[in-house]
Amino acid sequence: MEQGETRKEKQIRELVCAQRRYFLSGATLSYEARLDALRRIRWALCKYEPQLLHALYQDLGKSPSESYMSEIAMTKAELNYCMRHLAGWMRREHVRNEVSNFSGKSFTMAEPYGVVLVMAPWNYPVLLCLEPVINAIAAGNCVILKPSAYAPHVAAVIENMIAACFAPERVAVVCGGREENTALLEQRFDYIFFTGSVAVGKIVLEKAARYLTPVTLELGGKSPCIVDKTADVPRAARRIVFGKLLNAGQTCVAPDYLIVHPDIKYELFRAMEQELKKMLGEEPLACGEYPHMVNKKHYLRVMNLMKGQLAVTGGYGNPETLQIAPTILDEVSLDAPIMKEEIFGPVLPVLTFTTREELLAILRHFEKPLACYLFTRDRAMEQWVLRHVPFGGGCINDTIVHLATSGMGFGGVGASGMGSYHGRAGFETFSHRKSIVKKYNWIDLPMRYHPYADWKDAVIRRVMR
Ligand code: NAD
């Protein structure tokens, strides 16, 4: 043991060393090795699916249907997509050669960083652990995965699942809390991929700076949902309710608050209430499929945010089951505590706008969000929002579902994060792209070599303009 080191710290340090040795052996580099690793995850996902579904119910009260749709199926889709495209992504990419590089060719190729740390949150504990791991493996890295201690049952299943597929020097899981997090961030990694809160994201970035380790931060924030007066109100209501109910609002891309045109506000409220009844019945907390808040602290935080607000529907919870009824809050002011932090619960505050200037003023009150949703049938409005409102990603006339398209990257901007993943974006995130010029030897143009001369100068000026 090194001086002052605990047993845990020693284990973690040795694990990183073992992974680095393994990576440097070159065993992770070939297409076959990467595909084999991805196949192992596919096998494990099928084998451990019942255990994962049960653990998700234990940790978050998620029903098997919701867990399958929003965690297992999404992970499988990402896995299949990566397996299908991996060979193409690994190929060299040729780029046009500059005349100054005559005679030769230019190309780029992706190389893995090495040993990668993936830190995951508790809210989608299967998806957000395994998706980055799949991308990192596809890119040829060794991975240490740190699941959140707040979803302990899922973390335990994932630990077993990964141990059943991989030797620890290839992919390993480190479970635990503060001590493990601190010990991990003391190590030198070649890449850190963090999903979680802004506050911890800042700590991760600071720790990474010590070794100049590149970092992706997948953070959260307040994602707005705009409904203008041309929207198809019944559809909008249904899709907004879907986005807010998923995992009881504990979703990084959940619509955090609504900005609605006053002309359709009450029609939208009625439609959302109808949808809530259709989906969860008269008493949402009695519906066996409705998830709960992850823990007491989180439950109390969200309940406190509702205090003093005007609830159109909901507004109550059950401290025994930690469930909070889906809640719509009307006439919320920008100064209210609920507008000061990411809600991360099934509560939807509503603000109104009539002009684009008013809308922009509200949106600019907040940091750049991870997601933004717009419900409209007005093409000009759609263009205007896309051009003027910065955000990580989003949907027009829907919520949440943009992250299901593996063909495009997913990530935040500004305070909602940096970098992206999913599909090719994920492969590129976990790869360094080397740029190469390969020179041929049949000719060697003399212009760049000493001694310089007027004729050389003339040629250079003619060619390099
Ligand atoms: P968190 O920041 O508390 O924890 C994330 C991870 O960091 C966990 O593994 C945790 O164990 C670890 N951690 C916690 N404190 C730490 C510390 N002091 N030092 C080092 N590591 C530490 O986040 P959370 O509560 O698990 O997740 C909720 C947040 O994550 C929300 O803000 C949500 O928006 C965000 N989120 C973002 C995305 C995304 O894709 N952008 C996805 C899900 C969640």
Short mmCIF file of C-alpha atoms and ligand atoms in Angstrom, two decimals:
data_model
loop_
_atom_site.label_atom_id
_atom_site.label_comp_id
_atom_site.label_asym_id
_atom_site.label_seq_id
_atom_site.Cartn_x
_atom_site.Cartn_y
_atom_site.Cartn_z
CA MET A 1 0.00 0.00 0.00
CA GLU A 2 1.16 3.51 -0.71
CA GLN A 3 1.50 5.87 2.22
CA GLY A 4 -1.85 6.89 3.75
CA GLU A 5 -3.76 4.72 1.32
CA THR A 6 -6.87 2.79 2.43
CA ARG A 7 -7.58 -0.77 1.26
CA LYS A 8 -10.29 0.46 -1.08
CA GLU A 9 -8.00 3.09 -2.61
CA LYS A 10 -5.32 0.46 -3.14
CA GLN A 11 -7.80 -1.87 -4.87
CA ILE A 12 -8.95 0.90 -7.17
CA ARG A 13 -5.40 1.98 -8.01
CA GLU A 14 -4.44 -1.61 -8.80
CA LEU A 15 -7.54 -2.07 -10.94
CA VAL A 16 -6.65 0.96 -13.05
CA CYS A 17 -3.07 -0.35 -13.41
CA ALA A 18 -4.34 -3.79 -14.48
CA GLN A 19 -6.65 -2.22 -17.06
CA ARG A 20 -3.85 -0.03 -18.38
CA ARG A 21 -1.55 -3.06 -18.76
CA TYR A 22 -4.32 -4.92 -20.54
CA PHE A 23 -5.03 -2.02 -22.84
CA LEU A 24 -1.35 -1.59 -23.69
CA SER A 25 -1.17 -5.27 -24.63
CA GLY A 26 -3.33 -4.33 -27.64
CA ALA A 27 -5.96 -6.95 -26.82
CA THR A 28 -8.91 -4.53 -27.14
CA LEU A 29 -7.98 -3.03 -30.48
CA SER A 30 -9.17 -5.42 -33.17
CA TYR A 31 -12.64 -5.39 -34.66
CA GLU A 32 -13.10 -8.99 -33.53
CA ALA A 33 -12.21 -8.20 -29.91
CA ARG A 34 -14.63 -5.28 -29.82
CA LEU A 35 -17.43 -7.26 -31.43
CA ASP A 36 -16.83 -10.14 -29.06
CA ALA A 37 -17.13 -7.76 -26.08
CA LEU A 38 -20.36 -6.29 -27.43
CA ARG A 39 -21.75 -9.77 -28.00
CA ARG A 40 -21.02 -10.61 -24.39
CA ILE A 41 -23.06 -7.62 -23.26
CA ARG A 42 -25.90 -8.69 -25.57
CA TRP A 43 -25.84 -12.16 -24.03
CA ALA A 44 -25.76 -10.75 -20.50
CA LEU A 45 -28.61 -8.32 -21.18
CA CYS A 46 -30.85 -11.23 -22.16
CA LYS A 47 -29.72 -13.44 -19.29
CA TYR A 48 -30.02 -10.76 -16.61
CA GLU A 49 -33.12 -9.03 -17.96
CA PRO A 50 -35.52 -10.46 -15.32
CA GLN A 51 -33.11 -9.49 -12.53
CA LEU A 52 -32.67 -6.00 -13.94
CA LEU A 53 -36.44 -5.51 -14.22
CA HIS A 54 -36.89 -6.65 -10.64
CA ALA A 55 -34.09 -4.42 -9.38
CA LEU A 56 -35.56 -1.41 -11.20
CA TYR A 57 -38.84 -2.07 -9.42
CA GLN A 58 -37.04 -2.29 -6.08
CA ASP A 59 -35.04 0.90 -6.55
CA LEU A 60 -37.55 3.13 -8.31
CA GLY A 61 -40.90 1.36 -8.40
CA LYS A 62 -40.71 1.21 -12.20
CA SER A 63 -43.14 -1.20 -13.79
CA PRO A 64 -41.66 -3.93 -16.02
CA SER A 65 -43.28 -2.28 -19.08
CA GLU A 66 -41.74 1.10 -18.38
CA SER A 67 -38.39 -0.45 -17.44
CA TYR A 68 -38.29 -2.50 -20.62
CA MET A 69 -39.27 0.41 -22.86
CA SER A 70 -37.07 3.09 -21.34
CA GLU A 71 -34.04 1.07 -20.19
CA ILE A 72 -33.62 -2.46 -21.59
CA ALA A 73 -35.00 -1.88 -25.08
CA MET A 74 -33.07 1.36 -25.49
CA THR A 75 -29.85 -0.34 -24.38
CA LYS A 76 -30.42 -3.22 -26.78
CA ALA A 77 -31.16 -0.81 -29.62
CA GLU A 78 -27.90 1.06 -28.97
CA LEU A 79 -25.99 -2.19 -28.76
CA ASN A 80 -27.38 -3.51 -32.04
CA TYR A 81 -26.77 -0.19 -33.76
CA CYS A 82 -23.13 -0.14 -32.64
CA MET A 83 -22.58 -3.75 -33.69
CA ARG A 84 -24.06 -3.06 -37.13
CA HIS A 85 -21.97 0.03 -37.79
CA LEU A 86 -18.75 -0.74 -35.96
CA ALA A 87 -16.76 -1.94 -38.97
CA GLY A 88 -17.62 1.22 -40.91
CA TRP A 89 -16.71 3.51 -38.01
CA MET A 90 -13.34 1.79 -37.59
CA ARG A 91 -12.39 2.29 -41.22
CA ARG A 92 -9.94 4.99 -42.17
CA GLU A 93 -11.60 8.12 -43.48
CA HIS A 94 -9.87 9.64 -46.45
CA VAL A 95 -9.88 13.38 -46.87
CA ARG A 96 -8.88 15.49 -49.86
CA ASN A 97 -5.14 15.96 -49.95
CA GLU A 98 -3.85 19.53 -50.12
CA VAL A 99 -1.65 20.30 -53.09
CA SER A 100 1.07 21.27 -50.61
CA ASN A 101 1.13 17.61 -49.59
CA PHE A 102 1.76 16.30 -53.09
CA SER A 103 2.43 13.45 -53.55
CA GLY A 104 0.57 11.51 -50.87
CA LYS A 105 -2.78 10.96 -49.23
CA SER A 106 -4.49 12.20 -46.06
CA PHE A 107 -6.73 10.21 -43.81
CA THR A 108 -8.02 10.03 -40.28
CA MET A 109 -8.45 6.99 -38.06
CA ALA A 110 -10.08 6.50 -34.70
CA GLU A 111 -7.95 5.16 -31.85
CA PRO A 112 -9.23 4.34 -28.37
CA TYR A 113 -8.17 6.55 -25.49
CA GLY A 114 -7.26 3.65 -23.19
CA VAL A 115 -8.75 3.31 -19.71
CA VAL A 116 -12.07 5.05 -19.35
CA LEU A 117 -14.10 5.91 -16.26
CA VAL A 118 -17.89 5.97 -16.67
CA MET A 119 -19.84 7.50 -13.76
CA ALA A 120 -23.60 7.03 -13.85
CA PRO A 121 -26.61 8.46 -12.01
CA TRP A 122 -29.51 6.57 -10.41
CA ASN A 123 -32.48 7.67 -12.50
CA TYR A 124 -32.01 5.34 -15.50
CA PRO A 125 -29.49 3.11 -13.81
CA VAL A 126 -29.38 0.43 -16.51
CA LEU A 127 -29.43 2.62 -19.59
CA LEU A 128 -27.06 5.28 -18.30
CA CYS A 129 -24.56 2.71 -17.06
CA LEU A 130 -24.57 0.49 -20.11
CA GLU A 131 -24.96 2.89 -23.05
CA PRO A 132 -21.67 4.71 -22.43
CA VAL A 133 -19.99 1.38 -21.67
CA ILE A 134 -21.19 0.02 -25.03
CA ASN A 135 -19.85 3.10 -26.83
CA ALA A 136 -16.54 2.93 -24.95
CA ILE A 137 -16.08 -0.77 -25.73
CA ALA A 138 -16.98 -0.24 -29.39
CA ALA A 139 -14.21 2.36 -29.49
CA GLY A 140 -11.74 -0.22 -28.09
CA ASN A 141 -11.27 1.01 -24.53
CA CYS A 142 -11.06 -0.70 -21.16
CA VAL A 143 -13.78 0.56 -18.84
CA ILE A 144 -14.36 1.08 -15.15
CA LEU A 145 -18.04 1.69 -14.46
CA LYS A 146 -19.24 3.43 -11.31
CA PRO A 147 -23.03 3.07 -10.86
CA SER A 148 -24.89 5.30 -8.41
CA ALA A 149 -25.27 4.13 -4.82
CA TYR A 150 -28.86 5.44 -4.87
CA ALA A 151 -30.00 2.55 -7.09
CA PRO A 152 -28.24 -0.21 -5.13
CA HIS A 153 -30.23 -3.19 -6.41
CA VAL A 154 -29.58 -2.32 -10.04
CA ALA A 155 -25.91 -1.60 -9.26
CA ALA A 156 -25.54 -5.08 -7.72
CA VAL A 157 -27.10 -6.79 -10.77
CA ILE A 158 -24.92 -4.79 -13.15
CA GLU A 159 -21.85 -5.70 -11.12
CA ASN A 160 -22.69 -9.42 -11.42
CA MET A 161 -23.60 -9.09 -15.06
CA ILE A 162 -20.34 -7.40 -16.03
CA ALA A 163 -18.32 -9.85 -13.91
CA ALA A 164 -20.03 -12.71 -15.77
CA CYS A 165 -18.88 -11.31 -19.14
CA PHE A 166 -15.49 -9.75 -18.57
CA ALA A 167 -12.26 -10.11 -16.66
CA PRO A 168 -11.83 -7.01 -14.47
CA GLU A 169 -8.89 -5.80 -16.52
CA ARG A 170 -11.26 -5.43 -19.51
CA VAL A 171 -14.44 -4.05 -17.94
CA ALA A 172 -15.02 -3.68 -14.21
CA VAL A 173 -17.69 -2.27 -11.95
CA VAL A 174 -16.86 -0.36 -8.78
CA CYS A 175 -19.89 0.03 -6.51
CA GLY A 176 -20.04 2.29 -3.50
CA GLY A 177 -20.38 5.90 -2.46
CA ARG A 178 -18.23 8.79 -1.39
CA GLU A 179 -15.02 6.83 -0.67
CA GLU A 180 -15.10 5.00 -4.00
CA ASN A 181 -16.02 8.15 -5.96
CA THR A 182 -13.15 10.07 -4.40
CA ALA A 183 -10.67 7.25 -4.87
CA LEU A 184 -11.67 6.84 -8.52
CA LEU A 185 -11.30 10.53 -9.30
CA GLU A 186 -7.81 10.50 -7.76
CA GLN A 187 -6.68 8.06 -10.49
CA ARG A 188 -5.33 8.95 -13.86
CA PHE A 189 -7.83 7.92 -16.55
CA ASP A 190 -7.55 8.48 -20.27
CA TYR A 191 -11.16 9.60 -20.49
CA ILE A 192 -13.94 10.37 -18.00
CA PHE A 193 -17.57 10.13 -18.99
CA PHE A 194 -19.83 11.57 -16.32
CA THR A 195 -23.62 11.65 -16.18
CA GLY A 196 -25.16 13.44 -13.21
CA SER A 197 -25.73 16.77 -11.56
CA VAL A 198 -24.10 20.10 -12.40
CA ALA A 199 -22.57 20.31 -8.91
CA VAL A 200 -20.76 16.95 -9.17
CA GLY A 201 -19.95 17.63 -12.84
CA LYS A 202 -17.87 20.61 -11.69
CA ILE A 203 -15.98 18.42 -9.21
CA VAL A 204 -15.28 15.86 -11.93
CA LEU A 205 -14.00 18.51 -14.31
CA GLU A 206 -11.70 19.93 -11.64
CA LYS A 207 -10.30 16.50 -10.81
CA ALA A 208 -9.79 15.70 -14.48
CA ALA A 209 -7.90 18.95 -15.03
CA ARG A 210 -5.05 17.65 -12.86
CA TYR A 211 -4.09 15.11 -15.54
CA LEU A 212 -5.62 17.00 -18.48
CA THR A 213 -8.01 14.09 -18.85
CA PRO A 214 -10.67 14.75 -21.51
CA VAL A 215 -14.20 14.69 -20.13
CA THR A 216 -17.76 14.37 -21.32
CA LEU A 217 -20.35 15.82 -18.97
CA GLU A 218 -23.95 14.77 -19.39
CA LEU A 219 -25.74 17.07 -16.97
CA GLY A 220 -29.27 18.30 -16.37
CA GLY A 221 -31.12 21.57 -15.96
CA LYS A 222 -34.52 23.05 -16.61
CA SER A 223 -35.82 21.88 -19.99
CA PRO A 224 -38.68 24.04 -21.25
CA CYS A 225 -41.75 22.86 -23.10
CA ILE A 226 -43.36 25.51 -25.29
CA VAL A 227 -46.95 25.20 -26.49
CA ASP A 228 -48.05 27.90 -28.93
CA LYS A 229 -51.62 28.65 -29.90
CA THR A 230 -51.47 26.66 -33.15
CA ALA A 231 -50.58 23.41 -31.33
CA ASP A 232 -52.65 20.26 -31.66
CA VAL A 233 -53.75 20.47 -28.03
CA PRO A 234 -54.98 16.89 -27.38
CA ARG A 235 -51.78 15.39 -28.87
CA ALA A 236 -49.60 17.93 -27.08
CA ALA A 237 -51.31 17.11 -23.77
CA ARG A 238 -50.78 13.40 -24.25
CA ARG A 239 -47.12 13.68 -25.17
CA ILE A 240 -46.30 16.20 -22.44
CA VAL A 241 -47.94 13.97 -19.85
CA PHE A 242 -45.97 10.99 -21.19
CA GLY A 243 -42.71 12.95 -20.84
CA LYS A 244 -43.47 14.09 -17.31
CA LEU A 245 -44.78 10.74 -16.05
CA LEU A 246 -41.87 8.68 -17.26
CA ASN A 247 -39.95 7.62 -14.13
CA ALA A 248 -42.25 10.06 -12.27
CA GLY A 249 -40.42 13.02 -13.75
CA GLN A 250 -36.98 11.81 -12.65
CA THR A 251 -35.69 12.10 -16.19
CA CYS A 252 -32.90 14.44 -17.26
CA VAL A 253 -34.82 15.38 -20.43
CA ALA A 254 -38.27 15.57 -18.82
CA PRO A 255 -40.16 18.75 -19.68
CA ASP A 256 -39.31 20.72 -16.56
CA TYR A 257 -41.76 23.59 -17.03
CA LEU A 258 -44.40 24.65 -19.51
CA ILE A 259 -44.58 27.97 -21.37
CA VAL A 260 -47.99 28.14 -22.97
CA HIS A 261 -49.99 30.68 -24.96
CA PRO A 262 -52.88 31.95 -22.77
CA ASP A 263 -55.44 31.33 -25.56
CA ILE A 264 -55.10 27.57 -25.19
CA LYS A 265 -53.93 27.27 -21.59
CA TYR A 266 -57.17 26.03 -20.05
CA GLU A 267 -57.91 23.72 -22.96
CA LEU A 268 -54.45 22.23 -22.45
CA PHE A 269 -55.02 21.83 -18.69
CA ARG A 270 -58.29 19.98 -19.30
CA ALA A 271 -56.67 17.75 -21.91
CA MET A 272 -53.71 16.96 -19.62
CA GLU A 273 -56.04 16.10 -16.74
CA GLN A 274 -57.99 13.77 -19.02
CA GLU A 275 -54.77 12.11 -20.16
CA LEU A 276 -53.62 11.66 -16.58
CA LYS A 277 -56.88 9.93 -15.73
CA LYS A 278 -56.66 7.74 -18.83
CA MET A 279 -53.10 6.72 -18.05
CA LEU A 280 -53.13 6.36 -14.24
CA GLY A 281 -56.83 6.19 -13.30
CA GLU A 282 -58.75 8.41 -10.85
CA GLU A 283 -56.14 7.99 -8.10
CA PRO A 284 -52.62 8.02 -9.54
CA LEU A 285 -50.97 6.86 -6.33
CA ALA A 286 -53.13 3.74 -6.33
CA CYS A 287 -51.93 2.78 -9.80
CA GLY A 288 -49.45 -0.05 -9.35
CA GLU A 289 -47.31 1.10 -12.30
CA TYR A 290 -46.47 4.61 -11.16
CA PRO A 291 -42.85 5.03 -9.93
CA HIS A 292 -41.82 6.68 -6.67
CA MET A 293 -39.16 9.24 -5.79
CA VAL A 294 -35.79 7.61 -5.35
CA ASN A 295 -35.53 8.37 -1.62
CA LYS A 296 -36.99 10.37 1.25
CA LYS A 297 -34.67 13.33 0.79
CA HIS A 298 -35.66 13.69 -2.83
CA TYR A 299 -39.35 13.23 -2.00
CA LEU A 300 -39.24 16.02 0.59
CA ARG A 301 -37.31 18.31 -1.75
CA VAL A 302 -39.93 18.03 -4.48
CA MET A 303 -42.84 18.35 -2.00
CA ASN A 304 -41.24 21.52 -0.63
CA LEU A 305 -40.91 23.03 -4.09
CA MET A 306 -44.72 22.84 -4.47
CA LYS A 307 -45.44 24.74 -1.25
CA GLY A 308 -47.50 27.94 -1.70
CA GLN A 309 -48.21 27.20 -5.37
CA LEU A 310 -51.59 26.89 -7.08
CA ALA A 311 -52.14 23.25 -8.01
CA VAL A 312 -54.55 22.71 -10.90
CA THR A 313 -54.28 18.99 -10.32
CA GLY A 314 -52.28 16.83 -7.90
CA GLY A 315 -50.22 18.70 -5.32
CA TYR A 316 -49.94 15.84 -2.81
CA GLY A 317 -47.80 12.80 -2.13
CA ASN A 318 -47.55 9.73 0.06
CA PRO A 319 -44.55 9.80 2.40
CA GLU A 320 -44.86 6.04 2.95
CA THR A 321 -44.51 5.04 -0.69
CA LEU A 322 -42.53 8.18 -1.67
CA GLN A 323 -44.91 8.73 -4.60
CA ILE A 324 -45.95 12.22 -5.64
CA ALA A 325 -49.14 12.72 -7.63
CA PRO A 326 -48.68 14.25 -11.09
CA THR A 327 -49.09 17.96 -10.48
CA ILE A 328 -49.75 20.98 -12.67
CA LEU A 329 -49.01 24.36 -11.06
CA ASP A 330 -50.60 27.46 -12.58
CA GLU A 331 -49.52 31.11 -12.39
CA VAL A 332 -46.00 30.34 -11.28
CA SER A 333 -43.59 33.28 -11.11
CA LEU A 334 -40.01 33.14 -12.29
CA ASP A 335 -38.90 33.94 -8.73
CA ALA A 336 -40.64 30.92 -7.18
CA PRO A 337 -38.29 28.31 -5.64
CA ILE A 338 -39.60 25.73 -8.13
CA MET A 339 -38.17 27.83 -10.97
CA LYS A 340 -34.73 28.01 -9.33
CA GLU A 341 -33.68 24.37 -9.71
CA GLU A 342 -34.26 21.31 -11.85
CA ILE A 343 -37.47 19.76 -10.47
CA PHE A 344 -36.74 16.08 -11.19
CA GLY A 345 -40.22 15.02 -10.12
CA PRO A 346 -43.76 14.83 -11.56
CA VAL A 347 -44.53 18.52 -11.09
CA LEU A 348 -45.13 20.86 -14.01
CA PRO A 349 -45.12 24.61 -13.34
CA VAL A 350 -46.83 26.69 -16.03
CA LEU A 351 -45.84 30.12 -17.31
CA THR A 352 -47.44 32.01 -20.21
CA PHE A 353 -46.19 33.99 -23.21
CA THR A 354 -47.96 35.97 -25.89
CA THR A 355 -45.11 37.38 -27.98
CA ARG A 356 -41.86 35.85 -29.17
CA GLU A 357 -39.99 38.50 -27.18
CA GLU A 358 -41.72 37.39 -23.99
CA LEU A 359 -40.92 33.79 -24.76
CA LEU A 360 -37.28 34.59 -25.38
CA ALA A 361 -37.07 36.60 -22.15
CA ILE A 362 -38.31 33.60 -20.16
CA LEU A 363 -35.98 31.16 -21.91
CA ARG A 364 -32.97 33.45 -21.47
CA HIS A 365 -33.64 33.66 -17.76
CA PHE A 366 -32.20 30.12 -17.52
CA GLU A 367 -28.97 28.40 -18.49
CA LYS A 368 -28.91 26.59 -21.84
CA PRO A 369 -31.09 23.51 -21.25
CA LEU A 370 -30.43 19.87 -22.07
CA ALA A 371 -33.71 19.64 -23.97
CA CYS A 372 -36.40 21.89 -25.39
CA TYR A 373 -39.82 20.88 -26.69
CA LEU A 374 -42.05 22.87 -28.98
CA PHE A 375 -45.65 22.09 -29.80
CA THR A 376 -46.79 24.03 -32.84
CA ARG A 377 -48.25 23.68 -36.31
CA ASP A 378 -46.69 26.95 -37.42
CA ARG A 379 -43.60 26.33 -39.56
CA ALA A 380 -42.36 29.88 -39.07
CA MET A 381 -42.53 29.47 -35.29
CA GLU A 382 -40.66 26.18 -35.55
CA GLN A 383 -37.89 27.80 -37.62
CA TRP A 384 -37.70 30.74 -35.26
CA VAL A 385 -37.34 28.61 -32.13
CA LEU A 386 -34.74 26.35 -33.74
CA ARG A 387 -32.73 29.37 -34.80
CA HIS A 388 -32.98 31.47 -31.65
CA VAL A 389 -33.10 29.05 -28.74
CA PRO A 390 -29.93 27.15 -27.80
CA PHE A 391 -30.39 23.72 -26.20
CA GLY A 392 -28.84 20.25 -26.23
CA GLY A 393 -31.53 18.49 -28.29
CA GLY A 394 -35.26 18.17 -28.39
CA CYS A 395 -38.47 17.50 -30.25
CA ILE A 396 -41.07 19.33 -32.23
CA ASN A 397 -44.52 18.06 -31.25
CA ASP A 398 -43.22 15.45 -28.84
CA THR A 399 -41.12 15.05 -25.70
CA ILE A 400 -38.16 12.82 -24.71
CA VAL A 401 -38.11 10.60 -27.79
CA HIS A 402 -35.22 12.35 -29.56
CA LEU A 403 -32.80 10.33 -27.44
CA ALA A 404 -34.07 7.10 -28.99
CA THR A 405 -32.48 7.88 -32.37
CA SER A 406 -29.02 6.32 -32.27
CA GLY A 407 -28.17 8.02 -35.57
CA MET A 408 -27.75 11.39 -33.85
CA GLY A 409 -25.73 12.45 -30.86
CA PHE A 410 -27.23 13.17 -27.45
CA GLY A 411 -25.72 15.72 -25.10
CA GLY A 412 -26.04 19.12 -23.53
CA VAL A 413 -24.59 22.56 -24.13
CA GLY A 414 -23.28 25.12 -21.65
CA ALA A 415 -24.51 24.31 -18.15
CA SER A 416 -26.36 21.20 -19.37
CA GLY A 417 -23.14 19.50 -20.39
CA MET A 418 -20.37 19.11 -22.93
CA GLY A 419 -19.81 16.39 -25.50
CA SER A 420 -22.28 13.81 -26.71
CA TYR A 421 -22.81 10.09 -27.21
CA HIS A 422 -25.14 7.47 -28.75
CA GLY A 423 -24.26 5.73 -31.98
CA ARG A 424 -21.47 7.23 -33.99
CA ALA A 425 -21.25 10.26 -31.69
CA GLY A 426 -20.54 7.84 -28.83
CA PHE A 427 -17.89 5.98 -30.80
CA GLU A 428 -16.21 9.29 -31.66
CA THR A 429 -16.45 10.52 -28.06
CA PHE A 430 -14.46 7.54 -26.81
CA SER A 431 -11.95 7.72 -29.67
CA HIS A 432 -9.19 10.09 -30.51
CA ARG A 433 -9.21 10.77 -34.24
CA LYS A 434 -5.66 10.66 -35.54
CA SER A 435 -4.90 12.70 -38.64
CA ILE A 436 -2.28 11.17 -40.94
CA VAL A 437 -0.51 12.20 -44.12
CA LYS A 438 1.10 9.34 -45.98
CA LYS A 439 3.78 10.53 -48.39
CA TYR A 440 4.89 8.62 -51.47
CA ASN A 441 8.57 8.33 -52.27
CA TRP A 442 8.60 8.57 -56.04
CA ILE A 443 8.98 12.34 -55.92
CA ASP A 444 10.16 14.85 -53.33
CA LEU A 445 9.35 18.44 -54.23
CA PRO A 446 12.28 20.62 -53.13
CA MET A 447 10.44 23.93 -52.43
CA ARG A 448 10.15 23.57 -48.64
CA TYR A 449 13.81 22.71 -48.10
CA HIS A 450 16.74 25.04 -47.50
CA PRO A 451 18.32 26.82 -49.19
CA TYR A 452 15.31 29.03 -50.05
CA ALA A 453 15.37 30.69 -53.45
CA ASP A 454 13.28 33.10 -55.48
CA TRP A 455 12.02 30.39 -57.82
CA LYS A 456 10.95 28.24 -54.84
CA ASP A 457 9.24 31.26 -53.30
CA ALA A 458 7.39 31.90 -56.53
CA VAL A 459 6.16 28.32 -56.75
CA ILE A 460 5.02 28.33 -53.11
CA ARG A 461 3.18 31.63 -53.56
CA ARG A 462 1.48 30.30 -56.63
CA VAL A 463 0.43 27.00 -55.08
CA MET A 464 -0.33 28.01 -51.46
CA ARG A 465 -2.75 30.89 -51.85
P1 NAD B 1 -25.10 13.01 -8.97
O1 NAD B 1 -24.30 14.08 -9.59
O2 NAD B 1 -25.46 13.16 -7.54
O3 NAD B 1 -24.37 11.59 -9.11
C1 NAD B 1 -23.86 11.12 -10.33
C2 NAD B 1 -22.70 10.15 -10.07
O4 NAD B 1 -21.67 10.86 -9.39
C3 NAD B 1 -23.07 8.98 -9.17
O5 NAD B 1 -22.40 7.82 -9.62
C4 NAD B 1 -22.58 9.39 -7.81
O6 NAD B 1 -22.23 8.26 -7.04
C5 NAD B 1 -21.36 10.21 -8.16
N1 NAD B 1 -21.07 11.26 -7.15
C6 NAD B 1 -21.93 11.86 -6.32
N2 NAD B 1 -21.29 12.78 -5.56
C7 NAD B 1 -20.00 12.74 -5.91
C8 NAD B 1 -18.82 13.46 -5.49
N3 NAD B 1 -18.87 14.40 -4.56
N4 NAD B 1 -17.65 13.17 -6.11
C9 NAD B 1 -17.59 12.25 -7.08
N5 NAD B 1 -18.67 11.54 -7.51
C10 NAD B 1 -19.86 11.78 -6.94
O7 NAD B 1 -26.41 12.87 -9.88
P2 NAD B 1 -27.68 11.98 -9.61
O8 NAD B 1 -28.45 12.55 -8.47
O9 NAD B 1 -27.29 10.55 -9.56
O10 NAD B 1 -28.49 12.21 -10.98
C11 NAD B 1 -29.37 13.28 -11.15
C12 NAD B 1 -28.78 14.35 -12.04
O11 NAD B 1 -28.24 13.77 -13.20
C13 NAD B 1 -29.81 15.34 -12.54
O12 NAD B 1 -29.28 16.63 -12.50
C14 NAD B 1 -30.05 14.92 -13.97
O13 NAD B 1 -30.50 15.95 -14.81
C15 NAD B 1 -28.71 14.44 -14.37
N6 NAD B 1 -28.81 13.49 -15.47
C16 NAD B 1 -28.32 13.84 -16.67
C17 NAD B 1 -28.46 12.96 -17.74
C18 NAD B 1 -27.95 13.29 -19.10
O14 NAD B 1 -27.91 12.38 -19.93
N7 NAD B 1 -27.56 14.49 -19.39
C19 NAD B 1 -29.05 11.72 -17.53
C20 NAD B 1 -29.53 11.42 -16.27
C21 NAD B 1 -29.39 12.30 -15.23
#
